[in-house]
Amino acid sequence: MAEPREPREVGEPGRTRRDPESVSRFVEHFAAQLVEAGVPRMPARVFAALLASDTGALTSAELGEQLRISPAAVSGAVRYLAQVHLVSREREPGSRRDRYRVHSDQWYEALTNREALIKRWEDALREGVTSLGADTPAGRRLAETLAFFEFVEGEVEAMMERWRAHREKTFGAGDGRG
Amino acid sequence: MAEPREPREVGEPGRTRRDPESVSRFVEHFAAQLVEAGVPRMPARVFAALLASDTGALTSAELGEQLRISPAAVSGAVRYLAQVHLVSREREPGSRRDRYRVHSDQWYEALTNREALIKRWEDALREGVTSLGADTPAGRRLAETLAFFEFVEGEVEAMMERWRAHREKTFGAGDGRG
DNA sequence: CCTTACCTTCACAAATTTCTGAAAGAAGCG
DNA sequence: CGCTTCTTTCAGAAATTTGTGAAGGTAAGG
């Protein structure tokens, strides 16, 4: 039976330098920055908490307790984060608990995912060029905007390749897990 | 109150191929995509309307009429757009009217502007590395995330340079105005 | 096969955001 | 110097979003 082995008291001497208050301060501060960038609050907080965790993976219960939110809120936040590929869920074989994990390479997975969104912008723009007329001023403006996005799309892919190389050079060949 | 005289009939022969309905359809559709990406509704609609305009510049009154929104709404939307560098305001010398304009190179101005946001993420991450300890697992994860952003920051600058070249090659040397 | 533990979904309450009407603030023009 | 025209700001109404409690579903363990 999987005990919820999560002793609050920091009995371990020396090794456990993790001050919950420091962690919380970082979590809330970083989450606030994400919120300002347009990320919904709960997903931002959950993501920050995972990022600041030692193992890079927490259970729903742990998240709920640390952030003082209901299981429902955790569920919603995690669904959002999974959808934009910022966390993945793992099922523990011996237990019913899911664990939610951040990989360090998920940032660019998320960035890549954002391209799907841009593709829909491009579709709308193409339609606009057609319906307004490619030979009109507005049509030309739309076409140029479209060209910009298409250009960026191609560049991002190459950039990610370079990041991968840069990362291995700097941090050694990680396996992708924080 | 300004009478909502919006002649449906297209009286101009030949020259005015601009079907208001087509324009509106594009504006609303494209704006919807922006909204889905996190842009507030009114700014998205105003921006789309400017993008689809012939001159690339409209007055507050024109925007209000076309989108059926109040002057206050236009004011708010324009303030937002100016803040993220997606439109610029121009004052017409002979009149009291401001005109709001999109440049075709404002997309990457906006993208560049986004870096300011990322810089604050980086600050938060640096603080986290310090307070959690650079030698802890969490600290290392934060450090790597920080490195990713710093990398992207540098890359984006170079990418924009390439876009400028690509643009001139494809569209001829524009002056930056759509 | 039933119990237990966990996750999700649903309806609702609360808080924030969004847009409007009205008044005040600038800036040209007579 | 006051009038006119346009923009902005402010307070409030309306709508959307957000988070909770409770019920429902699924799978492990006895």
Coordinates of C-alpha atoms (C1' of nucleotides) in Angstrom, one line a residue:
Chain A
M1 CA 0.0 0.0 0.0
A2 CA 1.5 3.2 -1.1
E3 CA 1.8 5.4 2.0
P4 CA 1.5 9.1 1.5
R5 CA 5.0 9.3 2.7
E6 CA 5.4 13.0 2.9
P7 CA 6.6 14.0 6.4
R8 CA 6.2 17.7 6.9
E9 CA 8.9 18.0 9.5
V10 CA 12.4 18.3 8.0
G11 CA 14.0 15.7 10.1
E12 CA 16.8 15.1 7.7
P13 CA 19.9 17.1 8.8
G14 CA 22.0 19.0 6.3
R15 CA 20.9 17.5 3.1
T16 CA 17.4 19.0 3.0
R17 CA 18.2 22.6 2.5
R18 CA 14.8 23.0 0.8
D19 CA 13.1 25.9 2.5
P20 CA 9.4 25.6 1.7
E21 CA 9.0 29.3 2.0
S22 CA 11.8 30.0 -0.5
V23 CA 10.2 27.5 -2.9
S24 CA 6.8 29.1 -2.5
R25 CA 8.2 32.5 -3.1
F26 CA 9.8 31.5 -6.3
V27 CA 6.8 29.6 -7.4
E28 CA 4.4 32.5 -6.9
H29 CA 6.8 35.1 -8.4
F30 CA 7.6 33.1 -11.5
A31 CA 3.9 32.2 -12.0
A32 CA 3.1 35.9 -11.8
Q33 CA 5.4 36.6 -14.7
L34 CA 3.8 33.8 -16.7
V35 CA 0.3 35.2 -15.9
E36 CA 1.4 38.6 -17.2
A37 CA 2.4 36.9 -20.4
G38 CA -1.1 35.6 -20.8
V39 CA -0.9 32.1 -19.2
P40 CA -4.0 31.4 -17.0
R41 CA -3.3 31.5 -13.3
M42 CA -3.7 28.0 -12.1
P43 CA -1.7 26.4 -14.9
A44 CA 1.1 29.0 -14.3
R45 CA 1.3 28.1 -10.6
V46 CA 1.2 24.4 -11.2
F47 CA 3.9 24.6 -13.8
A48 CA 6.1 26.7 -11.6
A49 CA 5.6 24.3 -8.8
L50 CA 6.7 21.4 -10.9
L51 CA 9.7 23.4 -12.2
A52 CA 10.8 24.1 -8.7
S53 CA 10.3 20.5 -7.4
D54 CA 13.3 18.3 -6.8
T55 CA 12.3 15.4 -9.0
G56 CA 10.5 17.4 -11.6
A57 CA 7.3 15.4 -11.0
L58 CA 4.6 15.8 -8.4
T59 CA 1.3 14.0 -7.7
S60 CA -2.1 15.8 -7.8
A61 CA -2.3 15.6 -4.0
E62 CA 1.1 17.2 -3.6
L63 CA 0.3 20.0 -5.9
G64 CA -3.0 20.6 -4.2
E65 CA -1.5 20.8 -0.8
Q66 CA 1.4 23.0 -1.8
L67 CA -0.7 25.5 -3.7
R68 CA -3.7 25.2 -1.5
I69 CA -6.1 24.4 -4.3
S70 CA -8.8 21.8 -4.9
P71 CA -8.3 18.6 -6.8
A72 CA -10.6 20.0 -9.4
A73 CA -8.3 23.0 -9.9
V74 CA -5.3 20.7 -10.3
S75 CA -7.2 18.7 -12.8
G76 CA -8.1 21.7 -14.9
A77 CA -4.6 23.2 -14.7
V78 CA -2.9 19.9 -15.7
R79 CA -5.3 19.4 -18.6
Y80 CA -4.3 22.8 -19.9
L81 CA -0.6 22.2 -19.5
A82 CA -0.8 18.9 -21.1
Q83 CA -2.6 20.4 -24.1
V84 CA 0.1 22.9 -24.7
H85 CA 2.7 20.2 -24.1
L86 CA 4.3 21.8 -21.0
V87 CA 3.8 18.7 -18.8
S88 CA 3.3 15.0 -19.4
R89 CA 1.4 12.6 -17.2
E90 CA 2.8 9.4 -16.0
R91 CA 0.9 6.6 -14.3
E92 CA 2.7 4.9 -11.5
P93 CA 2.3 1.1 -12.0
G94 CA 2.0 0.3 -8.3
S95 CA -0.4 3.0 -7.3
R96 CA -3.4 4.9 -8.6
R97 CA -1.7 8.2 -8.5
D98 CA -0.7 10.0 -11.6
R99 CA 2.4 12.1 -11.6
Y100 CA 2.8 15.2 -13.6
R101 CA 6.2 15.9 -14.9
V102 CA 8.2 18.6 -16.6
H103 CA 10.9 17.7 -19.0
S104 CA 13.6 20.2 -19.6
D105 CA 13.1 19.9 -23.3
Q106 CA 9.4 20.6 -23.1
W107 CA 10.0 24.3 -23.5
Y108 CA 10.7 23.9 -27.1
E109 CA 8.1 21.3 -27.5
A110 CA 5.7 23.9 -26.3
L111 CA 7.2 26.4 -28.6
T112 CA 6.8 24.0 -31.5
N113 CA 3.2 23.5 -30.5
R114 CA 2.7 27.2 -30.8
E115 CA 3.3 26.8 -34.5
A116 CA 0.0 25.0 -34.8
L117 CA -1.6 28.2 -33.7
I118 CA 0.3 30.2 -36.2
K119 CA -0.7 27.8 -39.0
R120 CA -4.3 28.9 -38.4
W121 CA -3.3 32.5 -38.6
E122 CA -1.8 31.7 -41.9
D123 CA -4.9 30.0 -43.1
A124 CA -7.0 33.0 -42.2
L125 CA -4.5 35.3 -43.9
R126 CA -4.5 33.2 -47.1
E127 CA -8.2 33.4 -47.2
G128 CA -8.0 37.2 -46.7
V129 CA -5.6 37.6 -49.6
T130 CA -8.0 35.7 -51.8
S131 CA -11.1 37.4 -50.8
L132 CA -9.7 40.9 -50.8
G133 CA -7.7 40.4 -53.9
A134 CA -4.0 39.8 -54.2
D135 CA -3.6 42.9 -56.3
T136 CA -5.1 45.3 -53.7
P137 CA -3.1 47.2 -51.1
A138 CA -4.7 45.4 -48.3
G139 CA -4.2 42.1 -50.1
R140 CA -0.5 42.8 -50.5
R141 CA -0.2 43.7 -46.8
L142 CA -1.8 40.5 -45.8
A143 CA 0.4 38.5 -48.2
E144 CA 3.5 40.1 -46.6
T145 CA 2.3 39.3 -43.1
L146 CA 1.7 35.7 -44.3
A147 CA 5.2 35.6 -45.7
F148 CA 6.6 36.7 -42.4
F149 CA 5.0 33.9 -40.5
E150 CA 6.0 31.3 -43.0
F151 CA 9.6 32.6 -42.7
V152 CA 9.5 32.4 -38.9
E153 CA 8.1 29.0 -39.0
G154 CA 11.0 27.7 -41.0
E155 CA 13.5 29.5 -38.9
V156 CA 12.2 28.2 -35.6
E157 CA 12.8 24.6 -36.6
A158 CA 16.5 25.3 -37.4
M159 CA 16.9 27.3 -34.2
M160 CA 15.7 24.3 -32.1
E161 CA 18.3 22.2 -33.8
R162 CA 20.9 24.6 -32.8
W163 CA 19.6 24.7 -29.2
R164 CA 19.8 21.0 -28.9
A165 CA 23.5 21.2 -29.9
H166 CA 24.2 24.1 -27.6
R167 CA 22.5 22.4 -24.8
E168 CA 24.5 19.2 -25.0
K169 CA 27.7 21.2 -25.3
T170 CA 26.9 23.2 -22.2
F171 CA 25.1 20.8 -19.9
G172 CA 26.5 17.5 -21.2
A173 CA 24.3 15.0 -23.0
G174 CA 21.2 15.0 -20.8
D175 CA 18.4 12.5 -21.4
G176 CA 15.9 15.3 -21.6
R177 CA 14.7 14.9 -18.0
G178 CA 15.3 17.7 -15.5
Chain B
M1 CA -25.0 61.2 -32.6
A2 CA -23.4 60.4 -35.9
E3 CA -26.0 58.8 -38.2
P4 CA -25.1 55.2 -39.0
R5 CA -25.2 55.8 -42.7
E6 CA -23.6 52.8 -44.1
P7 CA -24.7 52.5 -47.7
R8 CA -24.9 48.8 -48.4
E9 CA -24.9 49.4 -52.2
V10 CA -21.5 49.6 -53.9
G11 CA -22.1 52.7 -56.0
E12 CA -18.5 53.1 -57.3
P13 CA -18.0 51.2 -60.4
G14 CA -14.9 49.2 -61.0
R15 CA -12.5 50.9 -58.6
T16 CA -14.2 50.0 -55.4
R17 CA -14.1 46.3 -55.5
R18 CA -13.9 46.3 -51.7
D19 CA -16.9 44.4 -50.5
P20 CA -17.5 45.5 -46.9
E21 CA -18.9 42.1 -46.1
S22 CA -15.8 40.3 -47.3
V23 CA -13.6 42.7 -45.3
S24 CA -15.7 42.2 -42.2
R25 CA -15.7 38.4 -42.6
F26 CA -11.9 38.4 -42.8
V27 CA -11.6 40.9 -39.9
E28 CA -13.7 38.8 -37.6
H29 CA -12.2 35.5 -38.6
F30 CA -8.6 36.7 -38.2
A31 CA -9.4 38.4 -35.0
A32 CA -10.9 35.2 -33.6
Q33 CA -7.6 33.4 -34.2
L34 CA -5.7 36.1 -32.4
V35 CA -8.1 35.9 -29.5
E36 CA -7.5 32.2 -29.3
A37 CA -3.9 32.9 -29.0
G38 CA -4.5 35.1 -26.0
V39 CA -5.0 38.6 -27.5
P40 CA -7.8 40.5 -25.9
R41 CA -10.9 40.8 -28.2
M42 CA -11.1 44.5 -29.0
P43 CA -7.4 44.9 -29.7
A44 CA -7.6 41.9 -31.9
R45 CA -10.5 43.3 -33.9
V46 CA -9.0 46.7 -34.2
F47 CA -5.7 45.3 -35.4
A48 CA -7.4 43.1 -38.0
A49 CA -9.4 46.0 -39.3
L50 CA -6.3 48.0 -39.7
L51 CA -4.5 45.2 -41.4
A52 CA -7.4 44.8 -43.9
S53 CA -7.7 48.5 -44.6
D54 CA -6.4 49.9 -47.9
T55 CA -4.2 52.5 -46.5
G56 CA -3.1 50.7 -43.4
A57 CA -4.3 53.5 -41.3
L58 CA -7.8 54.4 -39.9
T59 CA -9.2 57.1 -37.7
S60 CA -10.9 56.3 -34.4
A61 CA -14.3 57.2 -35.9
E62 CA -13.8 54.8 -38.8
L63 CA -12.8 52.0 -36.6
G64 CA -15.7 52.6 -34.3
E65 CA -18.1 52.6 -37.2
Q66 CA -16.8 49.6 -38.9
L67 CA -16.6 47.5 -35.8
R68 CA -19.7 48.9 -34.1
I69 CA -17.9 49.8 -30.9
S70 CA -17.8 53.0 -28.8
P71 CA -15.0 55.6 -28.9
A72 CA -14.0 54.4 -25.5
A73 CA -13.5 50.9 -26.7
V74 CA -11.4 52.1 -29.6
S75 CA -9.3 54.2 -27.2
G76 CA -8.7 51.2 -25.0
A77 CA -7.8 48.8 -27.8
V78 CA -5.5 51.3 -29.4
R79 CA -3.7 51.9 -26.2
Y80 CA -3.1 48.2 -25.8
L81 CA -1.8 47.8 -29.4
A82 CA 0.5 50.8 -29.1
Q83 CA 1.9 49.3 -25.9
V84 CA 2.9 46.1 -27.6
H85 CA 4.1 48.0 -30.6
L86 CA 1.6 46.6 -33.1
V87 CA 0.3 50.0 -34.1
S88 CA 1.6 53.6 -34.0
R89 CA -0.4 56.7 -33.8
E90 CA -0.1 59.6 -36.2
R91 CA -1.5 63.0 -35.7
E92 CA -2.8 64.7 -38.8
P93 CA -1.5 68.3 -38.8
G94 CA -4.6 69.8 -40.4
S95 CA -7.1 68.0 -38.3
R96 CA -7.7 66.9 -34.7
R97 CA -8.1 63.3 -35.8
D98 CA -5.5 60.8 -34.9
R99 CA -4.8 58.0 -37.3
Y100 CA -3.7 54.6 -36.2
R101 CA -1.4 52.7 -38.5
V102 CA 0.1 49.3 -38.9
H103 CA 3.5 49.0 -40.5
S104 CA 4.4 45.7 -42.1
D105 CA 7.6 45.6 -40.1
Q106 CA 5.7 46.0 -36.8
W107 CA 5.3 42.3 -36.5
Y108 CA 8.9 41.8 -35.6
E109 CA 8.9 45.0 -33.6
A110 CA 6.2 43.3 -31.5
L111 CA 8.1 40.1 -31.4
T112 CA 11.2 42.0 -30.2
N113 CA 9.0 43.7 -27.6
R114 CA 8.1 40.3 -26.3
E115 CA 11.7 39.9 -25.3
A116 CA 11.2 42.4 -22.6
L117 CA 8.7 40.0 -21.1
I118 CA 11.2 37.1 -21.4
K119 CA 13.8 39.2 -19.6
R120 CA 11.6 39.3 -16.5
W121 CA 11.1 35.6 -16.7
E122 CA 14.9 35.3 -16.7
D123 CA 15.2 37.5 -13.7
A124 CA 12.7 35.4 -11.8
L125 CA 14.6 32.2 -12.8
R126 CA 18.0 33.6 -11.8
E127 CA 16.5 34.5 -8.4
G128 CA 15.2 31.0 -8.2
V129 CA 18.5 29.4 -8.9
T130 CA 20.1 31.4 -6.2
S131 CA 17.5 30.8 -3.5
L132 CA 17.0 27.1 -4.2
G133 CA 20.7 26.5 -4.7
A134 CA 22.6 26.0 -7.9
D135 CA 23.7 22.6 -6.8
T136 CA 20.2 21.2 -6.2
P137 CA 18.2 19.3 -8.8
A138 CA 15.6 22.0 -8.9
G139 CA 18.3 24.7 -9.2
R140 CA 19.9 22.9 -12.1
R141 CA 16.5 22.6 -13.9
L142 CA 15.9 26.3 -13.4
A143 CA 19.4 27.1 -14.7
E144 CA 18.8 25.1 -17.8
T145 CA 15.5 26.8 -18.5
L146 CA 17.2 30.1 -18.1
A147 CA 19.9 29.0 -20.5
F148 CA 17.2 28.2 -23.1
F149 CA 15.6 31.6 -22.9
E150 CA 19.0 33.3 -23.1
F151 CA 19.7 31.2 -26.2
V152 CA 16.4 32.1 -27.9
E153 CA 16.9 35.7 -27.1
G154 CA 20.1 35.8 -29.1
E155 CA 18.8 33.7 -31.9
V156 CA 15.7 35.9 -32.5
E157 CA 17.8 38.9 -33.1
A158 CA 19.8 37.1 -35.9
M159 CA 16.6 35.7 -37.3
M160 CA 15.1 39.2 -37.7
E161 CA 18.1 40.3 -39.6
R162 CA 17.6 37.4 -42.0
W163 CA 14.0 38.3 -42.3
R164 CA 14.8 41.8 -43.3
A165 CA 17.0 40.5 -46.1
H166 CA 14.5 37.9 -47.2
R167 CA 11.8 40.5 -47.3
E168 CA 13.7 42.9 -49.5
K169 CA 14.6 40.1 -51.8
T170 CA 11.0 38.9 -52.1
F171 CA 9.0 42.1 -52.0
G172 CA 11.5 44.6 -53.2
A173 CA 12.9 47.3 -50.9
G174 CA 9.8 48.5 -49.1
D175 CA 9.9 51.5 -46.8
G176 CA 8.4 49.5 -44.0
R177 CA 4.8 50.7 -44.7
G178 CA 2.3 48.2 -45.8
Chain C
dC1 C1' -16.8 -9.3 -6.4
dC2 C1' -16.7 -5.8 -3.4
dT3 C1' -14.0 -2.1 -1.3
dT4 C1' -11.0 1.7 -1.5
dA5 C1' -8.4 5.3 -3.6
dC6 C1' -7.9 8.5 -7.0
dC7 C1' -9.1 11.4 -11.0
dT8 C1' -12.5 13.8 -13.6
dT9 C1' -16.8 16.1 -14.8
dC10 C1' -20.8 19.0 -13.7
dA11 C1' -23.4 23.0 -11.9
dC12 C1' -23.0 26.9 -9.4
dA13 C1' -20.9 31.0 -6.8
dA14 C1' -17.5 34.6 -6.9
dA15 C1' -14.3 37.5 -8.8
dT16 C1' -12.3 39.6 -12.5
dT17 C1' -12.6 41.6 -16.9
dT18 C1' -14.8 44.1 -20.7
dC19 C1' -17.6 47.5 -22.9
dT20 C1' -20.6 51.5 -22.7
dG21 C1' -22.5 56.2 -21.7
dA22 C1' -21.3 60.5 -19.9
dA23 C1' -18.2 64.1 -18.5
dA24 C1' -13.8 66.2 -18.7
dG25 C1' -9.5 67.3 -21.1
dA26 C1' -6.6 69.0 -25.4
dA27 C1' -6.0 71.4 -29.7
dG28 C1' -7.1 73.7 -34.0
dC29 C1' -10.1 77.4 -36.0
dG30 C1' -13.0 81.5 -36.4
Chain D
dC1 C1' -10.8 84.3 -26.7
dG2 C1' -14.3 81.3 -27.0
dC3 C1' -16.2 77.5 -30.0
dT4 C1' -15.9 73.2 -32.1
dT5 C1' -14.1 68.7 -32.7
dC6 C1' -11.9 64.8 -31.2
dT7 C1' -9.8 61.9 -27.6
dT8 C1' -9.4 60.2 -23.1
dT9 C1' -10.9 59.0 -18.4
dC10 C1' -14.2 57.4 -15.0
dA11 C1' -17.9 54.8 -12.8
dG12 C1' -21.1 51.2 -13.5
dA13 C1' -23.6 47.3 -15.9
dA14 C1' -23.0 43.0 -18.3
dA15 C1' -20.7 39.0 -19.6
dT16 C1' -17.1 35.9 -19.4
dT17 C1' -13.9 33.4 -16.8
dT18 C1' -12.3 30.9 -12.7
dG19 C1' -12.3 27.9 -8.7
dT20 C1' -15.0 25.0 -5.5
dG21 C1' -18.0 21.2 -3.7
dA22 C1' -20.2 17.1 -4.7
dA23 C1' -21.3 13.3 -7.6
dG24 C1' -19.7 9.9 -11.1
dG25 C1' -16.3 6.9 -13.2
dT26 C1' -12.1 3.7 -13.4
dA27 C1' -8.8 0.7 -11.7
dA28 C1' -6.0 -1.6 -8.0
dG29 C1' -6.2 -4.7 -4.0
dG30 C1' -8.3 -7.9 -0.6

